Amino acid sequence: MGKALLILCQSQFQEDLYVEGVVALMWSYNQREDVEIFQLLVELLYLPNATNLEAQYNTNCQLIVPYMPGTLQSYADIPIMVFPVKECFSVPFCKKDHKFILGKVESMEYYLYHALIMQDLREKEDLASFCHFFIFQAMGRVLASNISEKLTQDDIDDEFIHLLHEYQKWMPQSELVDFCLVLSLYKKGEYQEALNKALPIFERRRMSVVILLMLCRIYEKLHDYNEAAFYYGLYISYCLNSKAKVEFKPNQEVTKIMDLSYPQFSNVLTTAIHAPIYKKINLHKKNLLDKAEIYHGTYLFNDKIKGDRFWVGFYNGGHLFDALSRLGESIFAQGDGGIISIRTDLVYDLMKAEEGKSVIVDVYENDVVIPLAGTEKHQAIEFCNSSNEKINFFLPKEEFSFFRLSEKTKISSAGRMAFGQPIVLKHSPKRKKLVLNILVDAMSWGHIKKENYRSIPHIMQFFQKGIIFDNNYSVSEYTYPSLATIETGIYPQNNQMIGATIYEHLNKKYITLSEQMKRLGYYCTTVMGDTTGVYNGISRGQDRIIANHTHLDSNVAMERLFDHLEAFSECDNFIFCHLTDTHPFYKGGSQVRLPTQTKLSLTDRTRYQENVTSVNMAKLLLHTYDNDYRLRRLDSILANLFEYIIEHYNEDEYIINMYSDHGVSIYSDTVYYLSEEQNCAALMMRGGGIPSLGRVDDITNTADIYPIIGKQVGFSVPDYVDGVIPKCLGGKGRKFTISHSIFQDKTYKLCIRDEQYEFRFETLKIINNDTTIDASSFKYRLLLRKDETEVYDTVLIDYFIKLAFDYIKSFNVPSLDENYRIILKELND
C-alpha cells in the first residue's frame, strides 16, 4: 500500500498521500522487518538529509552544553536515527530495537535527541528551560535513588545534604526532601515539629503508605493513640486495596483501641462510597475484617467532621410507620447486614441533626419547620409553646417527620430523639427561589450529538432557552473522582479524591459547592443520591441527603422532588438530584428495561458481559438498545419537571443546571476511557441571569461547573479552583480541556482537546500505589477531532507533549512508596 501511494504521488505530488504512504511503509517494516522497505526509506528520507541532520545536531549540542549535566554522545553513537518525512514531521528510528517510533517515545532521552537533530535551537529564547524539560525526569529519579541508598545506610553526611539540595532544584514539586526533614526531626525526638511538617505531605499524597506509617509512629510518640489508630487504619485499608504488602505493628496502646473496634478506626476500612456502612474489625483474625455493620439511629461517624454531623435514619416517603426500621432490623439480623442492604430498596435519610431528650426552637419573624426522628417505636413526644399549651404526638423509629412551628416551642420526649436544624420559611431577594442541579450519571453527550439529539427532544427544547455546551468533557472517566471535581472545581490530583476503594476526606480548606450555597442561606437537600460524597466530605454542606446505593431512578426522584418543592416553597432551595437512568451497571449486572427484553432477538438478548466494570462494557445491542430507551424515558419524565418549573416559577426565580459526570463505553467501537462517547459529558443550564444562547461551542470541562454556579448565584470562587468561567458567560474560557484516567495498577492516560485536535497520551509504566506516575516513557497519538484522522506534525506534537507534562508535573515524581522498605526500616528501628 505504501509503495502504491508513493507511486501515485510521483506524477503529481500530493502531500497527504505521500505522508500516508511513508507511514504505511514504516508500520509495515515494524511488523515484518523487511530489509527492502527499510532500504527504500533510507534512500528516500535519510540519506538526502544526513549531512544537514548531523550538522544541526552538532550545532545544537554546542549551544546547550552550559545547561546540561554530563556529556552528550556523538552523532554516530546516539541511539536513534531520524527520518524527515516533510518539513514539520519526522520519525525517529530506534537502533537497538530496529523499529520506527511511531506514536511512542521509549524515553525522554530519545525525545531529546530527536529535538537536537530536528530543531534549530538558535531560535530558542530560553535554552535553560528547554534543557530542563528534557532532563528533569532522569536527573530527579537518579538523585532520588541515591538519596534512598544513603537513607538505607544511615549515611547522613554533607554529600546527603548536597543531594537533597540538587534534588529540590530538579524536583521542587516532590515531597521527598520534606519527608527527609520529617524523618530527621522524628529521630531527634522533635515529634510535634515532625507532625507539623508531615501533615502537609499527607494532604498531597494521601495514599502513600510511607506517610501513613510515619504519621502513625509520630502520634504514638505523642501518646495520641486515637489518631495513631486512624492512620494505621488507613494503612491497613491501603494494603487491602492495593499491591502494597508491608509489615508494620503498632504499639500496645494503638492495638488496644483497634481491638475495641474504635469507630474512627473501623470507619476508614470502609470504601468511601458506601455510607452508612462501616467495617468491624478483629486484629487477631488473618484477614482483619469481621463483618460489615451499618450506622442507623445514631450519628454517621466521621471524625473529620466536627459539629454538624449527619444522623442516620430511614427515608419514609409514605410507608407505614416503623416499617423501614423493622425491615432494616430483619436484614441486619441475617449477618453482614450492611453489604446485603446495598442490594435492597432500603433508602437512607441522612440529616444534619443533634441528639437529646428535649430542644427549644426559637421562632422569630417567619415560621420554621423542624425535622424530628425517634429512636424507639411509636415514641411519645410533647410540644409546649410559650403559653404553656401542650400537644402530644409520636415519632416513628429512625424516620424523620417534619413539624411547622409558628412560635417558640419546647419539644421533649422521655427517650432519645434526633432534631434537625430548623428550616426558616423565608425567601430573600438576594437568592433564587430554586437552584436545582441534576446529575444524569453516565449520560454520553458524545453519543447524543452523533444521534443529532433525537432521543432527548424535551431536554433540548427546555435548555434551548438557556445554554447547551456541546464541547464539555469530564476530567475523569468514572463517578467518584468526577463528582469530587464537580463539587469542588478542583482536579483530582489536587483535591486527592482519586480512589473510591480507600477512605479519603476532603481538606477543610476546600469549600464545597453545597457549603457555598449553605453560606448564602439556601436550604440544601439531596433528594436522590448514592452517598458517593458522604464519607469523603464532598457533600458536607448538605442539610439532608436521601440516599440509596444503586437505585437512582428518575421516576422516583421526580416524586421526591415535587414533594420537596411543594413542602418548602416558602424558602430558597438548593437541590441536588443524582440519576442513574443512563448508567449501565456492571459485574453482577442489573435487569434491562422491559422493552429491551421483548424487542431484541434471543441472540441479542442473551449476549451479555459478566464481571466487567461499567467503564469496560462493550458495544453490544443489549447495551445500546437499553440505554437509548432509558434516554428517551428520562426525557419524557423530565418533561413533566420542566412543565412544573415553568408553571410555578418566573424565569428569573430559578436556575436549572443539568450535567453528567462522564459518558459510557457502550457506544464506542473500542474501549478507550477518554473517547468522545466515554468522555464527552452533558452540561446545560437555564434560568435567571443565564443568556438564551442555545448550543455553544465553548470548550469546557466538569471543573468549570463550580465557578459557573458561583457566577450564577453570586458566591466568590476561591483562587485554588481549577475551573474557569466560559467566554459565553463573560469569563476567560479555555483554549483546551484536559481529561485523564488515574487508577492504581493501570497506565496513566490523558487526553487534551482544543477546537481542532485531540491528543492522546499514555505512560508505558503503571501508576504507583500512591498515585504518582513515571512518565519517562510514553506513547501518544494526535488526531483531528472531526473524523479522528491521524495528524503527523512534529511541531504540533511537541506543543501538546509540553502541555501534557505541565499538567502532570505535580504527580510525575519519584514515589516514596517505590522504596518503602528502605524507609520502613527507619520507622521500625
JSON list of C-alpha atoms in Angstrom, two decimals, residues 151-310:
[
{"chain": "A", "resi": 151, "resn": "LEU", "atom": "CA", "xyz": [18.96, 6.51, 53.93]},
{"chain": "A", "resi": 152, "resn": "THR", "atom": "CA", "xyz": [19.35, 2.73, 53.92]},
{"chain": "A", "resi": 153, "resn": "GLN", "atom": "CA", "xyz": [22.94, 3.03, 55.09]},
{"chain": "A", "resi": 154, "resn": "ASP", "atom": "CA", "xyz": [22.04, 5.79, 57.56]},
{"chain": "A", "resi": 155, "resn": "ASP", "atom": "CA", "xyz": [24.68, 7.84, 55.78]},
{"chain": "A", "resi": 156, "resn": "ILE", "atom": "CA", "xyz": [23.55, 11.39, 56.61]},
{"chain": "A", "resi": 157, "resn": "ASP", "atom": "CA", "xyz": [26.63, 13.43, 55.68]},
{"chain": "A", "resi": 158, "resn": "ASP", "atom": "CA", "xyz": [27.42, 16.57, 53.70]},
{"chain": "A", "resi": 159, "resn": "GLU", "atom": "CA", "xyz": [27.02, 14.67, 50.45]},
{"chain": "A", "resi": 160, "resn": "PHE", "atom": "CA", "xyz": [23.49, 13.64, 51.51]},
{"chain": "A", "resi": 161, "resn": "ILE", "atom": "CA", "xyz": [22.59, 17.29, 52.18]},
{"chain": "A", "resi": 162, "resn": "HIS", "atom": "CA", "xyz": [24.04, 18.22, 48.78]},
{"chain": "A", "resi": 163, "resn": "LEU", "atom": "CA", "xyz": [21.93, 15.52, 47.14]},
{"chain": "A", "resi": 164, "resn": "LEU", "atom": "CA", "xyz": [18.81, 16.93, 48.78]},
{"chain": "A", "resi": 165, "resn": "HIS", "atom": "CA", "xyz": [19.60, 20.44, 47.52]},
{"chain": "A", "resi": 166, "resn": "GLU", "atom": "CA", "xyz": [20.19, 19.14, 44.00]},
{"chain": "A", "resi": 167, "resn": "TYR", "atom": "CA", "xyz": [17.02, 17.06, 44.09]},
{"chain": "A", "resi": 168, "resn": "GLN", "atom": "CA", "xyz": [14.97, 20.03, 45.26]},
{"chain": "A", "resi": 169, "resn": "LYS", "atom": "CA", "xyz": [16.31, 22.02, 42.32]},
{"chain": "A", "resi": 170, "resn": "TRP", "atom": "CA", "xyz": [15.18, 19.41, 39.78]},
{"chain": "A", "resi": 171, "resn": "MET", "atom": "CA", "xyz": [12.03, 18.19, 41.55]},
{"chain": "A", "resi": 172, "resn": "PRO", "atom": "CA", "xyz": [10.54, 21.11, 43.55]},
{"chain": "A", "resi": 173, "resn": "GLN", "atom": "CA", "xyz": [7.09, 19.51, 43.39]},
{"chain": "A", "resi": 174, "resn": "SER", "atom": "CA", "xyz": [8.23, 16.28, 45.08]},
{"chain": "A", "resi": 175, "resn": "GLU", "atom": "CA", "xyz": [7.72, 15.58, 48.79]},
{"chain": "A", "resi": 176, "resn": "LEU", "atom": "CA", "xyz": [10.95, 13.57, 49.23]},
{"chain": "A", "resi": 177, "resn": "VAL", "atom": "CA", "xyz": [13.02, 16.42, 50.69]},
{"chain": "A", "resi": 178, "resn": "ASP", "atom": "CA", "xyz": [10.22, 17.37, 53.09]},
{"chain": "A", "resi": 179, "resn": "PHE", "atom": "CA", "xyz": [9.90, 13.75, 54.15]},
{"chain": "A", "resi": 180, "resn": "CYS", "atom": "CA", "xyz": [13.63, 13.50, 54.88]},
{"chain": "A", "resi": 181, "resn": "LEU", "atom": "CA", "xyz": [13.23, 16.55, 57.13]},
{"chain": "A", "resi": 182, "resn": "VAL", "atom": "CA", "xyz": [10.32, 14.84, 58.93]},
{"chain": "A", "resi": 183, "resn": "LEU", "atom": "CA", "xyz": [12.41, 11.71, 59.39]},
{"chain": "A", "resi": 184, "resn": "SER", "atom": "CA", "xyz": [15.28, 13.77, 60.77]},
{"chain": "A", "resi": 185, "resn": "LEU", "atom": "CA", "xyz": [13.01, 15.56, 63.27]},
{"chain": "A", "resi": 186, "resn": "TYR", "atom": "CA", "xyz": [11.49, 12.23, 64.31]},
{"chain": "A", "resi": 187, "resn": "LYS", "atom": "CA", "xyz": [14.92, 10.75, 65.00]},
{"chain": "A", "resi": 188, "resn": "LYS", "atom": "CA", "xyz": [15.84, 13.79, 67.09]},
{"chain": "A", "resi": 189, "resn": "GLY", "atom": "CA", "xyz": [12.69, 13.37, 69.17]},
{"chain": "A", "resi": 190, "resn": "GLU", "atom": "CA", "xyz": [11.13, 16.60, 67.93]},
{"chain": "A", "resi": 191, "resn": "TYR", "atom": "CA", "xyz": [7.78, 14.89, 67.39]},
{"chain": "A", "resi": 192, "resn": "GLN", "atom": "CA", "xyz": [5.45, 17.90, 67.33]},
{"chain": "A", "resi": 193, "resn": "GLU", "atom": "CA", "xyz": [7.58, 19.67, 64.74]},
{"chain": "A", "resi": 194, "resn": "ALA", "atom": "CA", "xyz": [7.77, 16.42, 62.76]},
{"chain": "A", "resi": 195, "resn": "LEU", "atom": "CA", "xyz": [3.97, 16.25, 62.83]},
{"chain": "A", "resi": 196, "resn": "ASN", "atom": "CA", "xyz": [3.65, 19.85, 61.62]},
{"chain": "A", "resi": 197, "resn": "LYS", "atom": "CA", "xyz": [5.84, 19.00, 58.62]},
{"chain": "A", "resi": 198, "resn": "ALA", "atom": "CA", "xyz": [4.26, 15.58, 57.94]},
{"chain": "A", "resi": 199, "resn": "LEU", "atom": "CA", "xyz": [0.59, 16.59, 57.75]},
{"chain": "A", "resi": 200, "resn": "PRO", "atom": "CA", "xyz": [1.04, 18.84, 54.66]},
{"chain": "A", "resi": 201, "resn": "ILE", "atom": "CA", "xyz": [2.77, 15.90, 52.93]},
{"chain": "A", "resi": 202, "resn": "PHE", "atom": "CA", "xyz": [-0.24, 13.72, 53.75]},
{"chain": "A", "resi": 203, "resn": "GLU", "atom": "CA", "xyz": [-2.54, 16.28, 52.13]},
{"chain": "A", "resi": 204, "resn": "ARG", "atom": "CA", "xyz": [-0.53, 15.98, 48.89]},
{"chain": "A", "resi": 205, "resn": "ARG", "atom": "CA", "xyz": [-0.06, 12.19, 48.97]},
{"chain": "A", "resi": 206, "resn": "ARG", "atom": "CA", "xyz": [-2.98, 10.71, 50.91]},
{"chain": "A", "resi": 207, "resn": "MET", "atom": "CA", "xyz": [-2.39, 7.19, 49.58]},
{"chain": "A", "resi": 208, "resn": "SER", "atom": "CA", "xyz": [1.30, 6.92, 50.40]},
{"chain": "A", "resi": 209, "resn": "VAL", "atom": "CA", "xyz": [1.86, 4.03, 52.81]},
{"chain": "A", "resi": 210, "resn": "VAL", "atom": "CA", "xyz": [5.15, 5.55, 53.96]},
{"chain": "A", "resi": 211, "resn": "ILE", "atom": "CA", "xyz": [3.50, 8.80, 55.01]},
{"chain": "A", "resi": 212, "resn": "LEU", "atom": "CA", "xyz": [0.67, 6.92, 56.75]},
{"chain": "A", "resi": 213, "resn": "LEU", "atom": "CA", "xyz": [3.17, 4.86, 58.75]},
{"chain": "A", "resi": 214, "resn": "MET", "atom": "CA", "xyz": [5.20, 7.96, 59.57]},
{"chain": "A", "resi": 215, "resn": "LEU", "atom": "CA", "xyz": [2.10, 9.68, 60.96]},
{"chain": "A", "resi": 216, "resn": "CYS", "atom": "CA", "xyz": [1.16, 6.60, 62.98]},
{"chain": "A", "resi": 217, "resn": "ARG", "atom": "CA", "xyz": [4.63, 6.49, 64.54]},
{"chain": "A", "resi": 218, "resn": "ILE", "atom": "CA", "xyz": [4.61, 10.22, 65.34]},
{"chain": "A", "resi": 219, "resn": "TYR", "atom": "CA", "xyz": [1.19, 10.07, 67.02]},
{"chain": "A", "resi": 220, "resn": "GLU", "atom": "CA", "xyz": [2.36, 7.07, 69.04]},
{"chain": "A", "resi": 221, "resn": "LYS", "atom": "CA", "xyz": [5.29, 9.11, 70.32]},
{"chain": "A", "resi": 222, "resn": "LEU", "atom": "CA", "xyz": [2.90, 11.97, 71.15]},
{"chain": "A", "resi": 223, "resn": "HIS", "atom": "CA", "xyz": [0.65, 9.48, 73.01]},
{"chain": "A", "resi": 224, "resn": "ASP", "atom": "CA", "xyz": [-2.32, 10.38, 70.79]},
{"chain": "A", "resi": 225, "resn": "TYR", "atom": "CA", "xyz": [-3.40, 6.80, 70.22]},
{"chain": "A", "resi": 226, "resn": "ASN", "atom": "CA", "xyz": [-6.75, 7.61, 68.64]},
{"chain": "A", "resi": 227, "resn": "GLU", "atom": "CA", "xyz": [-5.04, 9.47, 65.80]},
{"chain": "A", "resi": 228, "resn": "ALA", "atom": "CA", "xyz": [-2.39, 6.76, 65.58]},
{"chain": "A", "resi": 229, "resn": "ALA", "atom": "CA", "xyz": [-5.21, 4.21, 65.17]},
{"chain": "A", "resi": 230, "resn": "PHE", "atom": "CA", "xyz": [-6.79, 6.36, 62.47]},
{"chain": "A", "resi": 231, "resn": "TYR", "atom": "CA", "xyz": [-3.62, 6.43, 60.33]},
{"chain": "A", "resi": 232, "resn": "TYR", "atom": "CA", "xyz": [-2.90, 2.79, 61.00]},
{"chain": "A", "resi": 233, "resn": "GLY", "atom": "CA", "xyz": [-6.45, 2.06, 59.79]},
{"chain": "A", "resi": 234, "resn": "LEU", "atom": "CA", "xyz": [-5.72, 3.98, 56.61]},
{"chain": "A", "resi": 235, "resn": "TYR", "atom": "CA", "xyz": [-2.56, 1.96, 56.23]},
{"chain": "A", "resi": 236, "resn": "ILE", "atom": "CA", "xyz": [-4.46, -1.34, 56.50]},
{"chain": "A", "resi": 237, "resn": "SER", "atom": "CA", "xyz": [-7.07, -0.10, 54.05]},
{"chain": "A", "resi": 238, "resn": "TYR", "atom": "CA", "xyz": [-4.30, 0.83, 51.64]},
{"chain": "A", "resi": 239, "resn": "CYS", "atom": "CA", "xyz": [-2.72, -2.62, 51.89]},
{"chain": "A", "resi": 240, "resn": "LEU", "atom": "CA", "xyz": [-6.02, -4.46, 51.47]},
{"chain": "A", "resi": 241, "resn": "ASN", "atom": "CA", "xyz": [-6.88, -2.48, 48.35]},
{"chain": "A", "resi": 242, "resn": "SER", "atom": "CA", "xyz": [-3.52, -2.35, 46.58]},
{"chain": "A", "resi": 243, "resn": "LYS", "atom": "CA", "xyz": [-0.45, -4.41, 45.87]},
{"chain": "A", "resi": 244, "resn": "ALA", "atom": "CA", "xyz": [1.49, -2.83, 48.72]},
{"chain": "A", "resi": 245, "resn": "LYS", "atom": "CA", "xyz": [2.14, -5.50, 51.33]},
{"chain": "A", "resi": 246, "resn": "VAL", "atom": "CA", "xyz": [4.38, -4.29, 54.12]},
{"chain": "A", "resi": 247, "resn": "GLU", "atom": "CA", "xyz": [4.77, -5.43, 57.69]},
{"chain": "A", "resi": 248, "resn": "PHE", "atom": "CA", "xyz": [4.20, -2.97, 60.48]},
{"chain": "A", "resi": 249, "resn": "LYS", "atom": "CA", "xyz": [2.99, -3.44, 64.03]},
{"chain": "A", "resi": 250, "resn": "PRO", "atom": "CA", "xyz": [1.52, -0.65, 66.17]},
{"chain": "A", "resi": 251, "resn": "ASN", "atom": "CA", "xyz": [2.32, -0.42, 69.87]},
{"chain": "A", "resi": 252, "resn": "GLN", "atom": "CA", "xyz": [0.10, -1.91, 72.56]},
{"chain": "A", "resi": 253, "resn": "GLU", "atom": "CA", "xyz": [-1.98, 1.24, 73.15]},
{"chain": "A", "resi": 254, "resn": "VAL", "atom": "CA", "xyz": [-2.94, 1.51, 69.47]},
{"chain": "A", "resi": 255, "resn": "THR", "atom": "CA", "xyz": [-3.66, -2.22, 69.31]},
{"chain": "A", "resi": 256, "resn": "LYS", "atom": "CA", "xyz": [-5.99, -1.88, 72.30]},
{"chain": "A", "resi": 257, "resn": "ILE", "atom": "CA", "xyz": [-8.00, 0.84, 70.58]},
{"chain": "A", "resi": 258, "resn": "MET", "atom": "CA", "xyz": [-8.34, -1.23, 67.43]},
{"chain": "A", "resi": 259, "resn": "ASP", "atom": "CA", "xyz": [-9.33, -4.37, 69.33]},
{"chain": "A", "resi": 260, "resn": "LEU", "atom": "CA", "xyz": [-12.22, -2.41, 70.78]},
{"chain": "A", "resi": 261, "resn": "SER", "atom": "CA", "xyz": [-13.34, -1.63, 67.19]},
{"chain": "A", "resi": 262, "resn": "TYR", "atom": "CA", "xyz": [-12.92, 2.06, 67.87]},
{"chain": "A", "resi": 263, "resn": "PRO", "atom": "CA", "xyz": [-15.30, 3.68, 65.34]},
{"chain": "A", "resi": 264, "resn": "GLN", "atom": "CA", "xyz": [-12.69, 6.01, 63.90]},
{"chain": "A", "resi": 265, "resn": "PHE", "atom": "CA", "xyz": [-10.53, 3.05, 63.01]},
{"chain": "A", "resi": 266, "resn": "SER", "atom": "CA", "xyz": [-13.40, 0.90, 61.74]},
{"chain": "A", "resi": 267, "resn": "ASN", "atom": "CA", "xyz": [-14.68, 3.69, 59.54]},
{"chain": "A", "resi": 268, "resn": "VAL", "atom": "CA", "xyz": [-11.52, 4.04, 57.49]},
{"chain": "A", "resi": 269, "resn": "LEU", "atom": "CA", "xyz": [-11.64, 0.38, 56.46]},
{"chain": "A", "resi": 270, "resn": "THR", "atom": "CA", "xyz": [-14.89, 1.04, 54.60]},
{"chain": "A", "resi": 271, "resn": "THR", "atom": "CA", "xyz": [-14.86, 2.02, 50.94]},
{"chain": "A", "resi": 272, "resn": "ALA", "atom": "CA", "xyz": [-15.54, 5.71, 50.52]},
{"chain": "A", "resi": 273, "resn": "ILE", "atom": "CA", "xyz": [-18.78, 5.30, 48.59]},
{"chain": "A", "resi": 274, "resn": "HIS", "atom": "CA", "xyz": [-20.80, 3.09, 50.95]},
{"chain": "A", "resi": 275, "resn": "ALA", "atom": "CA", "xyz": [-22.09, 5.31, 53.77]},
{"chain": "A", "resi": 276, "resn": "PRO", "atom": "CA", "xyz": [-23.70, 4.49, 56.19]},
{"chain": "A", "resi": 277, "resn": "ILE", "atom": "CA", "xyz": [-21.93, 1.11, 56.11]},
{"chain": "A", "resi": 278, "resn": "TYR", "atom": "CA", "xyz": [-18.74, 0.55, 58.08]},
{"chain": "A", "resi": 279, "resn": "LYS", "atom": "CA", "xyz": [-16.46, -2.41, 58.83]},
{"chain": "A", "resi": 280, "resn": "LYS", "atom": "CA", "xyz": [-15.99, -4.02, 62.25]},
{"chain": "A", "resi": 281, "resn": "ILE", "atom": "CA", "xyz": [-12.53, -5.46, 62.64]},
{"chain": "A", "resi": 282, "resn": "ASN", "atom": "CA", "xyz": [-10.62, -8.04, 64.62]},
{"chain": "A", "resi": 283, "resn": "LEU", "atom": "CA", "xyz": [-6.84, -7.73, 64.55]},
{"chain": "A", "resi": 284, "resn": "HIS", "atom": "CA", "xyz": [-6.37, -11.32, 65.64]},
{"chain": "A", "resi": 285, "resn": "LYS", "atom": "CA", "xyz": [-8.01, -12.71, 62.51]},
{"chain": "A", "resi": 286, "resn": "LYS", "atom": "CA", "xyz": [-5.86, -13.15, 59.46]},
{"chain": "A", "resi": 287, "resn": "ASN", "atom": "CA", "xyz": [-7.95, -11.04, 57.08]},
{"chain": "A", "resi": 288, "resn": "LEU", "atom": "CA", "xyz": [-8.55, -8.32, 59.73]},
{"chain": "A", "resi": 289, "resn": "LEU", "atom": "CA", "xyz": [-12.20, -7.92, 58.77]},
{"chain": "A", "resi": 290, "resn": "ASP", "atom": "CA", "xyz": [-15.06, -9.41, 60.78]},
{"chain": "A", "resi": 291, "resn": "LYS", "atom": "CA", "xyz": [-18.18, -8.12, 59.04]},
{"chain": "A", "resi": 292, "resn": "ALA", "atom": "CA", "xyz": [-19.93, -5.04, 57.77]},
{"chain": "A", "resi": 293, "resn": "GLU", "atom": "CA", "xyz": [-22.24, -3.04, 60.03]},
{"chain": "A", "resi": 294, "resn": "ILE", "atom": "CA", "xyz": [-24.41, -0.01, 59.43]},
{"chain": "A", "resi": 295, "resn": "TYR", "atom": "CA", "xyz": [-24.96, 3.23, 61.29]},
{"chain": "A", "resi": 296, "resn": "HIS", "atom": "CA", "xyz": [-28.67, 3.75, 61.96]},
{"chain": "A", "resi": 297, "resn": "GLY", "atom": "CA", "xyz": [-30.49, 5.61, 64.69]},
{"chain": "A", "resi": 298, "resn": "THR", "atom": "CA", "xyz": [-27.23, 7.36, 65.52]},
{"chain": "A", "resi": 299, "resn": "TYR", "atom": "CA", "xyz": [-24.65, 9.71, 64.07]},
{"chain": "A", "resi": 300, "resn": "LEU", "atom": "CA", "xyz": [-22.76, 8.80, 60.94]},
{"chain": "A", "resi": 301, "resn": "PHE", "atom": "CA", "xyz": [-19.32, 8.57, 62.44]},
{"chain": "A", "resi": 302, "resn": "ASN", "atom": "CA", "xyz": [-16.78, 10.75, 60.74]},
{"chain": "A", "resi": 303, "resn": "ASP", "atom": "CA", "xyz": [-14.08, 12.15, 62.97]},
{"chain": "A", "resi": 304, "resn": "LYS", "atom": "CA", "xyz": [-13.00, 14.73, 60.40]},
{"chain": "A", "resi": 305, "resn": "ILE", "atom": "CA", "xyz": [-16.38, 16.49, 60.62]},
{"chain": "A", "resi": 306, "resn": "LYS", "atom": "CA", "xyz": [-16.91, 18.33, 63.91]},
{"chain": "A", "resi": 307, "resn": "GLY", "atom": "CA", "xyz": [-20.23, 19.77, 64.98]},
{"chain": "A", "resi": 308, "resn": "ASP", "atom": "CA", "xyz": [-22.69, 19.47, 62.11]},
{"chain": "A", "resi": 309, "resn": "ARG", "atom": "CA", "xyz": [-22.82, 15.69, 61.86]},
{"chain": "A", "resi": 310, "resn": "PHE", "atom": "CA", "xyz": [-25.21, 13.56, 59.85]}
]
